[in-house]
Short mmCIF file of C-alpha atoms and ligand atoms in Angstrom, two decimals:
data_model
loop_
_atom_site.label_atom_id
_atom_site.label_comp_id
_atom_site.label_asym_id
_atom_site.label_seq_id
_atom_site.Cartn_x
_atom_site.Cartn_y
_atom_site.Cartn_z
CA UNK A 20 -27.82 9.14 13.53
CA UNK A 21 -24.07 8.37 13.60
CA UNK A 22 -22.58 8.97 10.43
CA UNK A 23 -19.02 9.81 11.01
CA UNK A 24 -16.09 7.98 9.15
CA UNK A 25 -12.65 7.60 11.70
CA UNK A 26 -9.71 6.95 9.50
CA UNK A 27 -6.87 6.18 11.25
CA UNK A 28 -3.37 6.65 9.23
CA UNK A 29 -5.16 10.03 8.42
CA UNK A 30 -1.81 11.39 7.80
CA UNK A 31 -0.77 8.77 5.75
CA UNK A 32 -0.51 8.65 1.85
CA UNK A 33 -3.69 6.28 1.44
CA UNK A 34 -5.43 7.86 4.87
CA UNK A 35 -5.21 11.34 3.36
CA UNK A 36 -6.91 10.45 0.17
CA UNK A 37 -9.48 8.40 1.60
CA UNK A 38 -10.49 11.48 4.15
CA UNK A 39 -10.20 13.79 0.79
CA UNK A 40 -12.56 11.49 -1.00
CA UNK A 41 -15.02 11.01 1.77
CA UNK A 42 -14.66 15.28 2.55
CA UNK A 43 -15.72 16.00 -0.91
CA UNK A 44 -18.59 14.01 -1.30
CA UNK A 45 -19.76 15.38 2.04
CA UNK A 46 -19.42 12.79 5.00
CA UNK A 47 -18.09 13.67 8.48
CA UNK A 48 -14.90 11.99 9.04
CA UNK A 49 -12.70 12.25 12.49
CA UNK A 50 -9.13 11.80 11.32
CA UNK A 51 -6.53 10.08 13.44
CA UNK A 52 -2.83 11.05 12.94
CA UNK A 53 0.15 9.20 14.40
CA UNK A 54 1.53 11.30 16.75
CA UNK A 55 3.11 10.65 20.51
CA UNK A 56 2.29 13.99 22.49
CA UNK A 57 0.00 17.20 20.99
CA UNK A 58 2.63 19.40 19.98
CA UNK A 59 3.78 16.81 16.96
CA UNK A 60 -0.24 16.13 16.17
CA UNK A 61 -0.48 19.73 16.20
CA UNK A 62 2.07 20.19 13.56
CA UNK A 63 1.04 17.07 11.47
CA UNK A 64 -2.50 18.79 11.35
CA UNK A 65 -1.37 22.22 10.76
CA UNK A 66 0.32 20.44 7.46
CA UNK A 67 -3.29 18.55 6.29
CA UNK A 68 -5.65 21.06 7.18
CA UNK A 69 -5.64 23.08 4.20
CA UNK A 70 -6.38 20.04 1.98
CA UNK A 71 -10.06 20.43 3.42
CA UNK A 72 -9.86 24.37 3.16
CA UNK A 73 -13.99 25.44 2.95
CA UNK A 74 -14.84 21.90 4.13
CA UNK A 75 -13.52 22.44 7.57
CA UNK A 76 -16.75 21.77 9.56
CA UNK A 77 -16.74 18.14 8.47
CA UNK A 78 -13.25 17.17 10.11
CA UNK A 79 -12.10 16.58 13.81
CA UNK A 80 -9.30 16.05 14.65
CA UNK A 81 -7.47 13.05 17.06
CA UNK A 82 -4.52 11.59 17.36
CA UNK A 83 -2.54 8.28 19.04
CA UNK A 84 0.56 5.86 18.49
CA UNK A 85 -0.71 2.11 17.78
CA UNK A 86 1.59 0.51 20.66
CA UNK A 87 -0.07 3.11 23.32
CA UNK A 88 -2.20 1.09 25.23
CA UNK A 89 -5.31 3.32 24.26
CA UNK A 90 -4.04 4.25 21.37
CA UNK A 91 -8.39 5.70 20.58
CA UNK A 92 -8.49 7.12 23.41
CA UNK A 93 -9.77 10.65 21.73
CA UNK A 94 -12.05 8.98 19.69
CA UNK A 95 -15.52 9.11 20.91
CA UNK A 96 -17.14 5.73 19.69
CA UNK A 97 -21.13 6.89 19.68
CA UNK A 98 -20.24 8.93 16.54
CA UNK A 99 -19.09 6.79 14.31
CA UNK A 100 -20.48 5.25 11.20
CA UNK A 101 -17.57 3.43 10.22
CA UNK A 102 -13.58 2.53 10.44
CA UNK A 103 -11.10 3.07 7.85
CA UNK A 104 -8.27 1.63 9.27
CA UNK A 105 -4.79 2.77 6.80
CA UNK A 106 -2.52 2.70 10.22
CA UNK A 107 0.23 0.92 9.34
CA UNK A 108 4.27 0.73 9.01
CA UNK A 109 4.25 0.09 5.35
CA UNK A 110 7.82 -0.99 4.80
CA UNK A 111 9.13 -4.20 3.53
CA UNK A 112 12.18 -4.03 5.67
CA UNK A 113 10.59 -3.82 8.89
CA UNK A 114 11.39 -6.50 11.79
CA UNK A 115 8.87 -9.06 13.07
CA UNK A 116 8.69 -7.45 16.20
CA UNK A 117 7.52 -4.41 15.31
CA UNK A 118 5.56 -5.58 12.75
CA UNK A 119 3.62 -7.02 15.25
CA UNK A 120 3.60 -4.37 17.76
CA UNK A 121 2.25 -1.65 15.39
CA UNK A 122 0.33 -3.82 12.91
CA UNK A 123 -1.25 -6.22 14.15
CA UNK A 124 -1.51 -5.64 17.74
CA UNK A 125 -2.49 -1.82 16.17
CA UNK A 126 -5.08 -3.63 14.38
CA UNK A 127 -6.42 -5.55 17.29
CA UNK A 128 -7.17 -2.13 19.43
CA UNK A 129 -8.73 -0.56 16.42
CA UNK A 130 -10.94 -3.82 15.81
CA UNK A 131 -11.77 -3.42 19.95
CA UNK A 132 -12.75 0.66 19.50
CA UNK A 133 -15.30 -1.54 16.53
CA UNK A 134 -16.73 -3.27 19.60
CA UNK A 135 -16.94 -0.07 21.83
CA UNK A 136 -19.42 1.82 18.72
CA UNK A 137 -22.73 1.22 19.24
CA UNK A 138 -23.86 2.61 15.44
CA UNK A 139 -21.06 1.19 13.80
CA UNK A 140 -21.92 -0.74 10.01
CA UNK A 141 -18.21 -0.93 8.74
CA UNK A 142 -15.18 -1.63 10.19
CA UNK A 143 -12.53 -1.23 6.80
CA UNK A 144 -9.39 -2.97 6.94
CA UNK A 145 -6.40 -1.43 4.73
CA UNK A 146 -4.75 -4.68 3.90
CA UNK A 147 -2.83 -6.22 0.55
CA UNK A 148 -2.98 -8.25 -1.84
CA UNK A 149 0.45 -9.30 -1.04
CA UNK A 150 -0.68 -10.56 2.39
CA UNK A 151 -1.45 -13.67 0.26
CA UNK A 152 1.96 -14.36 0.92
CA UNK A 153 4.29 -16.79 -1.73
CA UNK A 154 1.15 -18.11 -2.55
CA UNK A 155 1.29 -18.78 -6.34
CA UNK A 156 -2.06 -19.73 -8.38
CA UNK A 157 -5.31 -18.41 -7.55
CA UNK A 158 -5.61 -15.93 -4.26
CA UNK A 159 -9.52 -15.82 -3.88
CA UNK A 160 -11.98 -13.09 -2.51
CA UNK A 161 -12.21 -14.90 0.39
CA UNK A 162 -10.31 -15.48 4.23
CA UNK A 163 -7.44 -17.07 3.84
CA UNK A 164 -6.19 -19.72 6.39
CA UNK A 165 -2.82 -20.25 6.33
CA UNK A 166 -0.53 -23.24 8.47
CA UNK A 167 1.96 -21.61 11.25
CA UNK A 168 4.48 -22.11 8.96
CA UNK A 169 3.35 -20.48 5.78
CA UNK A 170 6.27 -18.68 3.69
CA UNK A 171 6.14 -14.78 3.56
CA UNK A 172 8.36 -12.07 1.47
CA UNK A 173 8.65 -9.98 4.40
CA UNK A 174 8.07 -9.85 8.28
CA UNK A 175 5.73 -6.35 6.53
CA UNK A 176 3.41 -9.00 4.56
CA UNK A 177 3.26 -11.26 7.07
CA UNK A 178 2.22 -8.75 9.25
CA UNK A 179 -0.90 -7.87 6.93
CA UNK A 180 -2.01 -11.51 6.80
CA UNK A 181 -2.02 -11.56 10.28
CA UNK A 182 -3.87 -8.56 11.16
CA UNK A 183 -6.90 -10.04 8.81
CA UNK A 184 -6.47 -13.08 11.05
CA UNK A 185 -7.20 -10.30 13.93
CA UNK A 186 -10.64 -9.02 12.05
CA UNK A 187 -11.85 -12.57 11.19
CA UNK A 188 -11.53 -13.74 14.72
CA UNK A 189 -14.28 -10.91 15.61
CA UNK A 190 -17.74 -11.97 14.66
CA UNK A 191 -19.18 -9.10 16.26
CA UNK A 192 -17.41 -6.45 14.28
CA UNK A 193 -19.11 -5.44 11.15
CA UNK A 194 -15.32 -5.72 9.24
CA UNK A 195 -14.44 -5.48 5.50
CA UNK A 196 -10.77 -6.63 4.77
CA UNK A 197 -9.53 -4.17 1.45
CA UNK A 198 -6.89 -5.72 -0.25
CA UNK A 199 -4.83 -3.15 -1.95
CA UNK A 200 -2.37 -3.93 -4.85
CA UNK A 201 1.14 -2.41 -5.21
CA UNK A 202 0.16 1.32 -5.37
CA UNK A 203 2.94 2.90 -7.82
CA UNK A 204 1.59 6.45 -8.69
CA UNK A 205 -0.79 8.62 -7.45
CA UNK A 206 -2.83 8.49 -10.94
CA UNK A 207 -2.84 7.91 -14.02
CA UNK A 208 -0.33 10.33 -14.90
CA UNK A 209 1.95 8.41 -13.44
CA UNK A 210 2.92 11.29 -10.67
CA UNK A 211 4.70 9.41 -8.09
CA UNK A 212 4.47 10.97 -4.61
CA UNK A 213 4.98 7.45 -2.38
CA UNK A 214 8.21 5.33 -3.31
CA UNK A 215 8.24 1.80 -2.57
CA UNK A 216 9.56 -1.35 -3.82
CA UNK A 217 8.54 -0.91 -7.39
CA UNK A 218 10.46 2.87 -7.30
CA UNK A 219 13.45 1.26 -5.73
CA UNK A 220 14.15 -1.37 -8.30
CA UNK A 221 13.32 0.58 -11.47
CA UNK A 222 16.19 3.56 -9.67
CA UNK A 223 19.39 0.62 -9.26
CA UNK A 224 18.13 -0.53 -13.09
CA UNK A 225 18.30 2.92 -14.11
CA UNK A 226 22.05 3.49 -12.25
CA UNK A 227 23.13 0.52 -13.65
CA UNK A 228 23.18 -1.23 -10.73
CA UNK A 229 21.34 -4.50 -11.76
CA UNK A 230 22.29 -5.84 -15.39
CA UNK A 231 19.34 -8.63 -14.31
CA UNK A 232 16.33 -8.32 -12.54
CA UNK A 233 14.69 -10.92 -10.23
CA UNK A 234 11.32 -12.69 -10.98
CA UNK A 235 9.55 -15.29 -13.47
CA UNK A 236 8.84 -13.24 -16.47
CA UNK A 237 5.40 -14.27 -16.59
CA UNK A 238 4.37 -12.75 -13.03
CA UNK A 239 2.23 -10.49 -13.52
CA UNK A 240 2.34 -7.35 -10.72
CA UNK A 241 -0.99 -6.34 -8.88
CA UNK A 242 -0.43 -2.64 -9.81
CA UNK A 243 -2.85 0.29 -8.71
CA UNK A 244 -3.33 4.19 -8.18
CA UNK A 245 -3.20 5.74 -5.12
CA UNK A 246 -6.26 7.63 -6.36
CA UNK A 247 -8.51 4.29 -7.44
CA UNK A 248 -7.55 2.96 -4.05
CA UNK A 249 -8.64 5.56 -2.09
CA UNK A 250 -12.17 6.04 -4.52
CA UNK A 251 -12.46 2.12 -3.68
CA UNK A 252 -12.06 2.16 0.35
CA UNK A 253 -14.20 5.51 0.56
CA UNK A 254 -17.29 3.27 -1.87
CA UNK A 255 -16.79 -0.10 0.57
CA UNK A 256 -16.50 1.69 3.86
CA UNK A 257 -20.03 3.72 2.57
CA UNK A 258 -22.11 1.44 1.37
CA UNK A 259 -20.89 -2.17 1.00
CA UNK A 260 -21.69 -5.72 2.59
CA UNK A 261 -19.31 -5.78 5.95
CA UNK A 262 -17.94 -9.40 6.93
CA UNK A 263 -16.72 -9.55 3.32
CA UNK A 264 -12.90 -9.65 1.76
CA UNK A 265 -12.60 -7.25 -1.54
CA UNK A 266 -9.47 -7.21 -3.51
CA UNK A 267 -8.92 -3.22 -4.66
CA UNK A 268 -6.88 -4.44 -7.77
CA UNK A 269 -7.72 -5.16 -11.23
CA UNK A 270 -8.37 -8.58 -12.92
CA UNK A 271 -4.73 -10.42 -12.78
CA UNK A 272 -5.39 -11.34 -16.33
CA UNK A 273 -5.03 -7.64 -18.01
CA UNK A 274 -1.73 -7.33 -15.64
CA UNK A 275 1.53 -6.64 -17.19
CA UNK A 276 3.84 -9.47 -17.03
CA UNK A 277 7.53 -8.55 -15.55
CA UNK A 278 8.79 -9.01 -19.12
CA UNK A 279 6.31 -6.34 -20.19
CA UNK A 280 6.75 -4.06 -17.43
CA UNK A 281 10.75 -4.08 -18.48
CA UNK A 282 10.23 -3.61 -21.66
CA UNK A 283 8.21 -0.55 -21.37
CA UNK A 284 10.64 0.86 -18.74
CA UNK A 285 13.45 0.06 -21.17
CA UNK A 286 11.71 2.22 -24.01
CA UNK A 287 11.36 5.66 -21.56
CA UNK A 288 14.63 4.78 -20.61
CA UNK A 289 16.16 5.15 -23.63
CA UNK A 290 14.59 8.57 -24.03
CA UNK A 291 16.79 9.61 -21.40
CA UNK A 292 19.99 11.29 -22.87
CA UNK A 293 21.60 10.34 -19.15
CA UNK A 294 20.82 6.39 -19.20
CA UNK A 295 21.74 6.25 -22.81
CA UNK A 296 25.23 7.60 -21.84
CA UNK A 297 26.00 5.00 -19.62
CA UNK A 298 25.98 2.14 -22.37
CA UNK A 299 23.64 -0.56 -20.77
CA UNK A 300 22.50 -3.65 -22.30
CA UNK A 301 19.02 -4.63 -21.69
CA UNK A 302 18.39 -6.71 -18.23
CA UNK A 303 17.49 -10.27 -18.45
CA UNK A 304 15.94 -12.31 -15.49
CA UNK A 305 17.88 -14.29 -12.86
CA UNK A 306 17.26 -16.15 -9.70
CA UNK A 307 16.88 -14.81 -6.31
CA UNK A 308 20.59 -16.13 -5.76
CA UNK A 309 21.44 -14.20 -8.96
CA UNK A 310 19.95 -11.27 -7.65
CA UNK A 311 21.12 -11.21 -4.02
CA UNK A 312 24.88 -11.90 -6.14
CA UNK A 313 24.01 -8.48 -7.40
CA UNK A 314 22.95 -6.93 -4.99
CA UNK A 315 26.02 -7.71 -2.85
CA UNK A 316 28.45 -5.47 -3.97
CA UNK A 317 26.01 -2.55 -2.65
CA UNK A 318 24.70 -4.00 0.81
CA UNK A 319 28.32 -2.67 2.81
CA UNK A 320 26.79 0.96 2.44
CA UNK A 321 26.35 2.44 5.52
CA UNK A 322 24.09 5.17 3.66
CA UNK A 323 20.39 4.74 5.64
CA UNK A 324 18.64 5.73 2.66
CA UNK A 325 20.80 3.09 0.67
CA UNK A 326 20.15 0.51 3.55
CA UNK A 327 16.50 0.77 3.07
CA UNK A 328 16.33 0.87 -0.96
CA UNK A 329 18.25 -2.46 -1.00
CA UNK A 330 16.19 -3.54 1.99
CA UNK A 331 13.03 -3.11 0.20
CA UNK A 332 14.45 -4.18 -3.20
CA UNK A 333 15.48 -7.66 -1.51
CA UNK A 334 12.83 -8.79 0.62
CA UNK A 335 10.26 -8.08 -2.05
CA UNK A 336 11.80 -9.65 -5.05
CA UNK A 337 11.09 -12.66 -3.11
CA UNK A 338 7.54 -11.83 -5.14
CA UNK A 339 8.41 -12.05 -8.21
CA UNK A 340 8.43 -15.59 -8.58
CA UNK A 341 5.29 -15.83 -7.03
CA UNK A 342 2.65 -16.53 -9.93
CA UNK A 343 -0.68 -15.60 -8.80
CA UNK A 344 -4.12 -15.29 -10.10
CA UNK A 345 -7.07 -13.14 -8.70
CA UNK A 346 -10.13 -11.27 -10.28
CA UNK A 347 -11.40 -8.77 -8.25
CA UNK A 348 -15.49 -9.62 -8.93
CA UNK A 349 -16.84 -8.59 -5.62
CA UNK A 350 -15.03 -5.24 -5.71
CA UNK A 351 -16.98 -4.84 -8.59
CA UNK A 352 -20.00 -6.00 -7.93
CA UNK A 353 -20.03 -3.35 -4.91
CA UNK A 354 -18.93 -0.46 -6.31
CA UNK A 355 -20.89 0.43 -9.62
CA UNK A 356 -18.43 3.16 -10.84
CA UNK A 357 -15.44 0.52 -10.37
CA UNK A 358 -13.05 1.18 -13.73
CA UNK A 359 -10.09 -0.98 -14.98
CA UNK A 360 -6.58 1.43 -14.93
CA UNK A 361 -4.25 0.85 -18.22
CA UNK A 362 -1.61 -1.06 -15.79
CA UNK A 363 0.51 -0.79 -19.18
CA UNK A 364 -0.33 2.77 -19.59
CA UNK A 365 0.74 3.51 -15.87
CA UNK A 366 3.88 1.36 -16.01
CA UNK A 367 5.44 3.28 -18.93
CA UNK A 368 3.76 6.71 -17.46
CA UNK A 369 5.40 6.30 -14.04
CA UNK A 370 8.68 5.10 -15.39
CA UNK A 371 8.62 8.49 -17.09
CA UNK A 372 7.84 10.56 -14.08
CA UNK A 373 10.61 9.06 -12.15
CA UNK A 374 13.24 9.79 -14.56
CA UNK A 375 11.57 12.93 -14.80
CA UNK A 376 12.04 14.39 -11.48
CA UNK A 377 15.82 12.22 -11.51
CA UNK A 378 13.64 9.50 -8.60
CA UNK A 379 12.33 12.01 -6.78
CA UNK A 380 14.88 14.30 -6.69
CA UNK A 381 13.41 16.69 -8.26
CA UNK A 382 9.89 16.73 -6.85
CA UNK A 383 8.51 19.67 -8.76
CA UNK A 384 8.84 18.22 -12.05
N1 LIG B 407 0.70 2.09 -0.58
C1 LIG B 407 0.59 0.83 -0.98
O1 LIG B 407 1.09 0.41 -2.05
C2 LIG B 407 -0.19 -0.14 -0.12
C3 LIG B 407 -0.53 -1.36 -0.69
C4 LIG B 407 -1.24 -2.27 0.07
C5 LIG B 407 -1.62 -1.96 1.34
N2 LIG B 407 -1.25 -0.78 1.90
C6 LIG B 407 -1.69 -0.52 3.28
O2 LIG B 407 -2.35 0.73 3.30
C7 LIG B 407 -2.25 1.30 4.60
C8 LIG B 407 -1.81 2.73 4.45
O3 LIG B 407 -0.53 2.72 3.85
P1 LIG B 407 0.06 3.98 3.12
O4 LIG B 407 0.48 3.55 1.79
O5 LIG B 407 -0.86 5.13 3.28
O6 LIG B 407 1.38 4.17 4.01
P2 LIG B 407 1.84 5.43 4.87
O7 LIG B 407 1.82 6.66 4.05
O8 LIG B 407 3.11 5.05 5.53
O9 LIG B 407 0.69 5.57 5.96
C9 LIG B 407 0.64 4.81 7.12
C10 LIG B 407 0.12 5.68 8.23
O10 LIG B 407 0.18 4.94 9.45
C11 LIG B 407 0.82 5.75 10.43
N3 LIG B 407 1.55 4.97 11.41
C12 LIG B 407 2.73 4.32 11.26
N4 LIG B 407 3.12 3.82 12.44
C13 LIG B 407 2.18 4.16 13.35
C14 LIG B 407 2.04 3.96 14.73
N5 LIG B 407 2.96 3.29 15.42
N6 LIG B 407 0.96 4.46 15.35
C15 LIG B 407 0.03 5.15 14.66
N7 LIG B 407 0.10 5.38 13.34
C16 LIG B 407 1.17 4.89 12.69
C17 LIG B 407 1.77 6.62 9.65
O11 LIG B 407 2.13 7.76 10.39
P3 LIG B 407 3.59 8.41 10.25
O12 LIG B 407 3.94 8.43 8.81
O13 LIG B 407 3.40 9.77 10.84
O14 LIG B 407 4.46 7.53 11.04
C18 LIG B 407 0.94 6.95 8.44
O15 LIG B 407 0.08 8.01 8.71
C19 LIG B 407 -1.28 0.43 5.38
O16 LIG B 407 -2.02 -0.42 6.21
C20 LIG B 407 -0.57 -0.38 4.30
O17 LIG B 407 -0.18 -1.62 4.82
C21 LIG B 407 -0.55 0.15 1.19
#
């Protein structure tokens, strides 16, 4: 009987903790790293093998690059169980053509490996709640179906949407799309080991460099742990219904509005001798042509790192006048140890970490 889980994005932050998860509970899982020739998948797996250290025997061992051409290859299909696929370029700065050349034409050749496994019940895919677009109001557990035209944040969101148009167009794979809400620590300690967006923003408030942030005050954020969205993929691509769309977030209506979020920042902040020196009055909210007004003096840097905070920072705040509502009921109904996080608890917690370790420049902390 098949019962191997392939997770492709293995290597990645979400791919790693769904293989831990599965590895602990005692499933088989065939990991997929990126990697373009054996001696870099060599390395890549010499670094995550020893998060499975007495476990071993469960885990193979593959790798591949999405825009290959068989990218699965080294994947033998009459194995597998299911498909968590967490392969993705998850950055909000990235251009529409590679978007689509790594994530959703990456998602089409996983979805055809679906169609090449003869025992396969679930085919997961890692999307986000975000590829709901500028949709304001209420995003339902459901496909969405979007005109040509519809308005995105990013050519990265877009990109998501369109690689659940890729699963829904495949009656004959057993798919699950996961939507997974803005991950901003890894639990509820508020240990922050991925930066994104979310990191970005609260570091130029922190340097001073925004006296307002973007967004309606009344959005409220679609936050999550890397650790419940990992629990969540490993209980869906295990045991629930396929041809279904979850959302791996919590109810919209305990989220923290932006005004909450800031003010909760602003109170850690001001435990920090450093901040406090610098004399700054509380941010208030502006427009997006506020923001980008800010953000201007900033953009000449030619600092990459720089480049791709402000980057991130301005094709997501985009968001945050984006008003949406969304429960998260069949999530729940399908995974019986499903618990709420304290999104107010984590906001403040990670706020604290990051100023902690000075944004992650002090990682140890
Ligand atoms: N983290 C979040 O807040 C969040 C929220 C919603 C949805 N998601 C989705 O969750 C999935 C996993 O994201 P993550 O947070 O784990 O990000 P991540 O750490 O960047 O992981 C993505 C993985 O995909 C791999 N990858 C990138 N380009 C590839 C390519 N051309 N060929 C093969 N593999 C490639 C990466 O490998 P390298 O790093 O070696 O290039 C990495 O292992 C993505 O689909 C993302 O869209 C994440």
């Amino acid at each position: 009987v098949a019962e191997r889980i392939l997770i492709t994005g293995a290597g990645g932050y979400l791919g790693q903790r769904v293989a831990q998860t599965l590895v602990r509970r005692g499933h088989p899982v065939t990991l997929w790293i990126h990697a373009d020739d054996e001696a870099t998948a060599a390395v890549k797996r010499a670094r995550l093998t020893p998060a499975f250290a007495g476990r071993e025997h469960l885990v193979r061992w593959t790798w591949g690059a999405l825009e290959a051409p068989e990218p699965f290859q080294g994947v033998e299909p009459g194995s597998l169980a299911g498909i968590v696929h967490a392969a993705a370029i998850y950055r909000f700065d990235i251009d529409a053509d590679t978007a689509r050349r790594v994530n959703v034409a990456g998602t089409r050749k996983a979805l055809d490996l679906a169609t090449r496994c003869p025992s396969l019940s679930r085919f997961t895919l890692v999307s986000s709640f975000y590829a709901s677009g500028l949709r304001a109001g209420v995003i339902p557990e459901e496909p969405l179906a979007f005109p040509p035209d519809e308005p995105f944040t990013n050519e990265y969101e877009r990109s998501k949407y369109m690689s659940e148009v890729e699963a829904l167009a495949r009656p004959e794979v057993p798919w699950q799309i996961a939507r997974v809400g803005l991950v901003v620590a890894d639990d509820a300690s508020g240990h922050v080991t991925q930066h994104n967006a979310f990191h970005y923003c609260l570091k130029l408030f922190h340097a001073g460099h925004l006296a307002h942030l973007p967004g309606d005050p009344e959005t409220r954020l679609c936050l999550v742990t890397g650790g419940f969205a990992a629990e969540a993929l490993a209980a869906l691509v295990t045991g629930a219904d396929a041809r279904q769309v979850y959302h791996l977030i919590h109810d919209t209506a305990h989220g923290v509005p932006l005004r909450e979020a800031i003010e909760l920042v602003w109170e850690v902040f001001q435990q920090d001798p450093a901040f406090v020196r610098r004399g700054l009055a509380k941010p208030g909210f502006t427009d997006l042509a506020g923001f980008e007004r800010e953000l201007a003096p900033l953009a000449g840097s030619r600092n990459p790192v720089t480049a791709h905070v402000l980057g991130s920072v301005a094709t997501f705040a985009r968001q945050l006048f984006a008003r949406k509502e969304a429960g998260n009921g069949r999530l729940v109904a399908a995974w019986p140890s499903y618990a709420p996080e304290d999104q107010h608890a984590l906001v403040g917690q990670t706020a604290a970490h990051l100023v902690r370790t000075r944004f992650g420049r002090n990682r140890s902390s």
